[in-house]
Tab-separated table of C-alpha atoms and ligand atoms in Angstrom:
chain	number	residue	atom	x	y	z
Y	1	MET	CA	166.652	50.501	70.494
Y	2	ASN	CA	168.116	48.679	73.472
Y	3	SER	CA	168.780	45.054	72.584
Y	4	ASP	CA	170.059	44.120	76.057
Y	5	ARG	CA	167.634	41.343	76.981
Y	6	ASN	CA	168.502	41.681	80.630
Y	7	ALA	CA	167.627	45.417	80.783
Y	8	PRO	CA	164.483	46.334	82.798
Y	9	ILE	CA	161.072	47.081	81.480
Y	10	GLY	CA	159.933	50.681	82.174
Y	11	VAL	CA	156.379	51.017	83.441
Y	12	PHE	CA	154.694	54.306	84.193
Y	13	ASP	CA	151.410	55.658	85.419
Y	14	SER	CA	149.914	58.898	86.746
Y	15	GLY	CA	150.357	57.586	90.303
Y	16	VAL	CA	149.907	54.346	92.249
Y	17	GLY	CA	147.192	52.725	90.061
Y	18	GLY	CA	149.659	51.387	87.531
Y	19	LEU	CA	150.891	49.063	90.269
Y	20	THR	CA	147.924	46.820	89.322
Y	21	VAL	CA	149.726	46.406	85.958
Y	22	VAL	CA	153.066	45.833	87.708
Y	23	ARG	CA	151.374	43.135	89.760
Y	24	GLU	CA	150.259	41.333	86.568
Y	25	ILE	CA	153.731	41.656	85.036
Y	26	MET	CA	155.300	40.242	88.204
Y	27	ARG	CA	152.957	37.311	88.154
Y	28	ASN	CA	153.102	36.539	84.434
Y	29	LEU	CA	156.745	37.469	83.677
Y	30	PRO	CA	158.421	36.681	86.981
Y	31	GLU	CA	161.955	36.878	85.589
Y	32	GLU	CA	161.706	40.389	84.227
Y	33	ARG	CA	163.217	43.407	85.903
Y	34	ILE	CA	160.934	46.437	86.290
Y	35	VAL	CA	161.538	50.180	86.737
Y	36	TYR	CA	158.295	51.866	87.779
Y	37	PHE	CA	157.531	55.565	87.810
Y	38	GLY	CA	154.337	56.954	89.401
Y	39	ASP	CA	153.559	60.609	88.807
Y	40	THR	CA	152.112	61.016	92.319
Y	41	ALA	CA	152.745	64.779	92.369
Y	42	ARG	CA	150.611	65.442	89.293
Y	43	VAL	CA	147.907	62.794	89.570
Y	44	PRO	CA	145.112	62.661	88.413
Y	45	TYR	CA	145.539	62.549	84.659
Y	46	GLY	CA	141.970	61.470	84.148
Y	47	SER	CA	140.534	64.998	84.221
Y	48	LYS	CA	143.385	66.672	82.323
Y	49	SER	CA	143.711	67.770	78.681
Y	50	GLN	CA	145.511	65.824	76.019
Y	51	ALA	CA	148.279	68.457	75.762
Y	52	THR	CA	149.011	68.204	79.479
Y	53	VAL	CA	148.987	64.414	79.593
Y	54	LEU	CA	151.273	64.297	76.513
Y	55	ARG	CA	153.747	66.727	78.074
Y	56	TYR	CA	153.848	64.718	81.317
Y	57	SER	CA	154.167	61.396	79.448
Y	58	ARG	CA	157.038	62.682	77.348
Y	59	GLN	CA	158.944	63.748	80.481
Y	60	ILE	CA	158.444	60.365	82.031
Y	61	VAL	CA	159.565	58.563	78.862
Y	62	ARG	CA	162.741	60.671	78.937
Y	63	PHE	CA	163.325	59.742	82.568
Y	64	LEU	CA	162.769	56.015	81.839
Y	65	ARG	CA	165.306	56.210	78.985
Y	66	THR	CA	167.956	57.286	81.529
Y	67	GLN	CA	167.223	53.943	83.253
Y	68	ASN	CA	168.228	52.041	80.076
Y	69	VAL	CA	164.945	50.221	79.761
Y	70	LYS	CA	164.471	47.767	76.857
Y	71	ALA	CA	160.689	48.454	76.503
Y	72	ILE	CA	158.029	50.742	77.994
Y	73	VAL	CA	154.578	49.923	79.253
Y	74	VAL	CA	152.154	52.824	79.579
Y	75	ALA	CA	150.229	51.418	82.528
Y	76	CYS	CA	147.861	54.370	82.710
Y	77	ASN	CA	144.656	54.080	80.624
Y	78	THR	CA	144.390	57.862	80.328
Y	79	ALA	CA	147.994	58.272	79.077
Y	80	SER	CA	147.454	55.276	76.780
Y	81	ALA	CA	144.400	56.921	75.370
Y	82	LEU	CA	145.812	60.482	75.056
Y	83	ALA	CA	149.515	60.215	74.512
Y	84	LEU	CA	150.651	56.802	73.298
Y	85	ASP	CA	149.765	57.369	69.649
Y	86	THR	CA	152.151	60.360	69.509
Y	87	ILE	CA	154.908	58.983	71.652
Y	88	GLU	CA	155.252	55.720	69.786
Y	89	ASN	CA	156.241	57.665	66.709
Y	90	GLU	CA	158.884	59.622	68.659
Y	91	ILE	CA	160.921	56.831	70.251
Y	92	ASP	CA	162.838	53.811	68.971
Y	93	LEU	CA	161.861	51.553	71.836
Y	94	PRO	CA	159.029	49.027	71.878
Y	95	ILE	CA	156.136	50.621	73.733
Y	96	LEU	CA	152.756	49.203	74.764
Y	97	GLY	CA	149.663	50.715	76.330
Y	98	VAL	CA	146.833	49.123	78.283
Y	99	VAL	CA	143.934	50.144	76.057
Y	100	LYS	CA	144.556	47.947	73.015
Y	101	PRO	CA	145.034	44.672	74.916
Y	102	GLY	CA	141.891	45.344	76.928
Y	103	ALA	CA	139.899	46.261	73.836
Y	104	SER	CA	140.985	43.093	71.969
Y	105	MET	CA	140.045	40.831	74.844
Y	106	ALA	CA	136.590	42.432	75.075
Y	107	VAL	CA	136.004	41.725	71.382
Y	108	THR	CA	136.821	38.074	71.994
Y	109	ALA	CA	134.656	37.880	75.113
Y	110	THR	CA	131.376	39.484	73.971
Y	111	ARG	CA	128.604	37.266	72.667
Y	112	ASN	CA	125.820	39.817	72.198
Y	113	LYS	CA	128.168	42.457	70.766
Y	114	ARG	CA	127.355	44.968	73.506
Y	115	ILE	CA	130.350	46.101	75.531
Y	116	GLY	CA	130.555	48.604	78.389
Y	117	VAL	CA	133.661	50.589	79.247
Y	118	ILE	CA	134.203	52.318	82.605
Y	119	ALA	CA	137.184	54.711	82.868
Y	120	THR	CA	138.231	58.247	83.674
Y	121	GLU	CA	136.553	61.218	81.968
Y	122	SER	CA	139.485	61.808	79.626
Y	123	THR	CA	139.670	58.169	78.548
Y	124	ILE	CA	135.923	58.043	77.868
Y	125	HIS	CA	136.052	61.301	75.918
Y	126	SER	CA	138.908	60.035	73.783
Y	127	HIS	CA	136.586	57.212	72.562
Y	128	LEU	CA	139.748	55.141	72.019
Y	129	TYR	CA	138.261	51.939	73.460
Y	130	ARG	CA	135.306	52.250	71.083
Y	131	LYS	CA	137.494	53.012	68.054
Y	132	LEU	CA	139.776	50.015	68.679
Y	133	ILE	CA	136.855	47.653	69.393
Y	134	GLN	CA	134.939	48.735	66.279
Y	135	ALA	CA	138.110	48.523	64.174
Y	136	GLU	CA	138.141	44.807	65.040
Y	137	ASP	CA	134.376	44.314	64.740
Y	138	PRO	CA	132.199	47.174	63.449
Y	139	GLU	CA	129.023	45.396	64.585
Y	140	ILE	CA	129.833	45.856	68.222
Y	141	THR	CA	128.154	48.691	70.163
Y	142	VAL	CA	130.276	50.242	72.898
Y	143	PHE	CA	128.766	52.186	75.871
Y	144	GLY	CA	131.198	54.322	77.885
Y	145	LYS	CA	130.728	55.624	81.411
Y	146	ALA	CA	133.148	57.857	83.258
Y	147	CYS	CA	133.412	56.860	86.949
Y	148	PRO	CA	135.576	59.636	88.496
Y	149	LEU	CA	134.776	58.778	92.138
Y	150	PHE	CA	136.256	55.294	91.925
Y	151	VAL	CA	139.915	56.462	91.989
Y	152	PRO	CA	139.750	58.353	95.350
Y	153	LEU	CA	137.575	55.584	96.877
Y	154	VAL	CA	140.117	52.931	95.941
Y	155	GLU	CA	143.010	55.056	97.214
Y	156	GLU	CA	141.084	55.493	100.464
Y	157	GLY	CA	141.029	51.712	100.746
Y	158	TRP	CA	137.194	51.584	100.475
Y	159	THR	CA	137.132	48.692	98.036
Y	160	ARG	CA	134.344	46.871	99.926
Y	161	ASP	CA	132.646	49.783	101.622
Y	162	PRO	CA	128.853	50.239	101.396
Y	163	ILE	CA	129.434	53.788	100.095
Y	164	THR	CA	131.438	52.428	97.189
Y	165	VAL	CA	128.782	49.886	96.489
Y	166	GLU	CA	126.195	52.690	96.327
Y	167	VAL	CA	128.400	54.799	94.002
Y	168	ALA	CA	129.040	51.811	91.770
Y	169	LYS	CA	125.330	50.973	91.542
Y	170	ARG	CA	124.653	54.459	90.271
Y	171	TYR	CA	127.430	54.390	87.754
Y	172	LEU	CA	126.546	50.924	86.449
Y	173	ALA	CA	122.774	51.334	86.257
Y	174	GLU	CA	122.755	52.856	82.802
Y	175	LEU	CA	125.215	50.265	81.448
Y	176	LEU	CA	123.074	47.459	82.812
Y	177	GLU	CA	120.034	49.000	81.051
Y	178	LYS	CA	121.964	48.714	77.806
Y	179	ASP	CA	122.173	44.935	78.251
Y	180	ILE	CA	126.015	44.710	78.058
Y	181	ASP	CA	127.538	41.235	78.451
Y	182	THR	CA	131.106	42.466	78.778
Y	183	LEU	CA	132.605	45.289	80.885
Y	184	ILE	CA	136.116	46.663	80.512
Y	185	MET	CA	137.630	47.948	83.750
Y	186	GLY	CA	139.394	50.746	81.820
Y	187	CYS	CA	141.213	52.483	84.615
Y	188	THR	CA	144.186	51.265	86.633
Y	189	HIS	CA	142.330	51.320	89.929
Y	190	TYR	CA	139.181	49.438	88.918
Y	191	PRO	CA	140.550	45.889	89.021
Y	192	LEU	CA	140.798	46.436	92.783
Y	193	LEU	CA	136.986	46.809	92.742
Y	194	ARG	CA	136.557	43.560	90.868
Y	195	SER	CA	134.613	41.654	93.564
Y	196	LEU	CA	132.389	44.647	94.367
Y	197	LEU	CA	131.602	45.117	90.631
Y	198	ARG	CA	130.939	41.403	90.296
Y	199	GLY	CA	128.447	41.634	93.182
Y	200	ILE	CA	126.467	44.264	91.310
Y	201	LEU	CA	126.739	42.867	87.803
Y	202	GLY	CA	126.124	39.220	88.616
Y	203	ASP	CA	127.731	36.300	86.711
Y	204	GLN	CA	126.339	37.118	83.302
Y	205	VAL	CA	128.715	39.970	82.579
Y	206	THR	CA	132.371	39.209	81.688
Y	207	LEU	CA	134.783	41.557	83.403
Y	208	VAL	CA	137.888	42.445	81.311
Y	209	ASN	CA	141.033	43.497	83.170
Y	210	PRO	CA	143.322	45.398	80.754
Y	211	ALA	CA	146.188	45.057	83.286
Y	212	TYR	CA	146.194	41.260	82.887
Y	213	GLU	CA	145.758	41.446	79.099
Y	214	THR	CA	148.680	43.932	78.956
Y	215	ALA	CA	151.028	41.545	80.731
Y	216	GLN	CA	150.089	38.840	78.234
Y	217	ALA	CA	150.630	41.262	75.301
Y	218	LEU	CA	153.983	42.295	76.785
Y	219	LYS	CA	155.008	38.639	76.977
Y	220	ARG	CA	154.179	38.105	73.282
Y	221	MET	CA	155.937	41.321	72.295
Y	222	LEU	CA	159.163	40.458	74.175
Y	223	GLU	CA	159.130	36.974	72.609
Y	224	GLU	CA	158.606	38.287	69.091
Y	225	LEU	CA	161.454	40.786	69.509
Y	226	HIS	CA	163.727	38.213	71.276
Y	227	LEU	CA	163.903	40.519	74.262
Y	228	GLU	CA	162.844	38.111	76.996
Y	229	LYS	CA	165.161	38.116	79.948
Y	230	GLU	CA	167.931	35.456	79.773
Y	231	SER	CA	169.692	35.344	83.099
Y	232	SER	CA	168.289	35.806	86.588
Y	233	CYS	CA	169.314	38.659	88.819
Y	234	PRO	CA	169.278	38.977	92.629
Y	235	GLU	CA	165.772	39.687	94.008
Y	236	GLU	CA	166.880	43.003	95.553
Y	237	GLU	CA	168.004	44.353	92.154
Y	238	LYS	CA	164.924	43.245	90.260
Y	239	TYR	CA	162.463	46.054	90.957
Y	240	ARG	CA	163.046	49.816	91.281
Y	241	PHE	CA	160.294	52.321	92.118
Y	242	TYR	CA	160.236	56.063	91.577
Y	243	ALA	CA	157.611	58.706	92.250
Y	244	SER	CA	157.373	62.469	91.754
Y	245	ASP	CA	156.050	63.181	95.280
Y	246	THR	CA	157.131	61.907	98.691
Y	247	VAL	CA	157.038	58.123	98.835
Y	248	GLU	CA	155.414	57.113	102.141
Y	249	LYS	CA	151.885	56.758	100.798
Y	250	PHE	CA	153.224	55.270	97.601
Y	251	LEU	CA	154.987	52.485	99.576
Y	252	ALA	CA	151.911	51.775	101.656
Y	253	PHE	CA	149.725	51.376	98.537
Y	254	ALA	CA	152.466	49.308	96.782
Y	255	ASN	CA	152.607	46.927	99.674
Y	256	SER	CA	148.789	46.525	99.688
Y	257	VAL	CA	148.808	45.588	95.999
Y	258	LEU	CA	152.026	43.841	94.991
Y	259	PRO	CA	152.913	40.183	95.698
Y	260	CYS	CA	156.275	41.066	97.267
Y	261	GLU	CA	157.429	43.574	99.861
Y	262	ILE	CA	158.703	46.919	98.563
Y	263	ARG	CA	161.016	48.583	101.034
Y	264	GLU	CA	162.099	51.629	99.122
Y	265	ALA	CA	161.089	54.096	96.457
Y	266	GLN	CA	162.869	57.279	95.377
Y	267	GLN	CA	161.381	60.705	94.728
Y	268	ILE	CA	162.632	62.338	91.543
Y	269	PRO	CA	162.010	65.841	90.073
Y	270	ILE	CA	160.213	64.790	86.929
Y	271	GLU	CA	159.756	68.400	85.689
Y	272	GLU	CA	163.519	68.438	85.001
Y	273	TYR	CA	163.245	65.737	82.329
S	1	LIG	N1	145.851	55.902	86.083
S	1	LIG	C1	144.652	56.542	85.632
S	1	LIG	C2	143.984	55.715	84.551
S	1	LIG	O1	144.206	54.519	84.421
S	1	LIG	C3	143.660	56.796	86.726
S	1	LIG	C4	144.089	57.876	87.730
S	1	LIG	C5	144.174	59.238	87.102
S	1	LIG	O2	143.159	59.831	86.778
S	1	LIG	O3	145.321	59.679	86.869
S	1	LIG	O4	143.303	56.224	83.728
């Protein structure tokens, strides 16, 4: 346990996508310090096995501990689905994933009890969104759809491109046939496709952004544990970014997503942790 309220929050993801979670934490908890790690050398996690994602996540948690964080946010849906359960029993720090907050909001949002989930293959195959939703309300039916092409399209910057619209139409067709009224954007990159998805789904389907719900859940957790930040710190010391591969592309993506300018990030050898 680290009871220093002014310590940073550790946030990690398989790569750059978790920056959509960082964005929500910056907006909703503007005082908090953040240490972010993106596993850019080993991304994607979304097509990997549970054993591999667990091994990677453990290394990252060990790295974040060297940064004296007071809490950890698993910003990656895939790591939240495949590794969080195990890791939360192994550490004495508060830790939060993105799946549970997203699932809970979808339960609140649905009226017809038919929820769609779009995510990576590994997240869909874990069925964790469905399990958590049905634990809260067994009458809800959950329809999952893996959308593996969305991650590279978003990283290419094609968030409004006609090709992405075409791909999204194909992915969403079967969910629309199921008459869902709520859709969880269950992958870090998908909130960046929000307006494109809205264009295809129309106004009748509620879009749930687990990144936003996670920032809200983090706020509640820090308050309950009396871990909210007390004193302010200079802007330049507030945020630190690390990645496992070279950082040029990482910085470009960060600066297209985050509400403030990020000038530096450091590459670290994550396999050594
Ligand atoms: N960050 C991952 C997720 O939210 C998407 C990218 C990947 O497959 O690693 O599931």
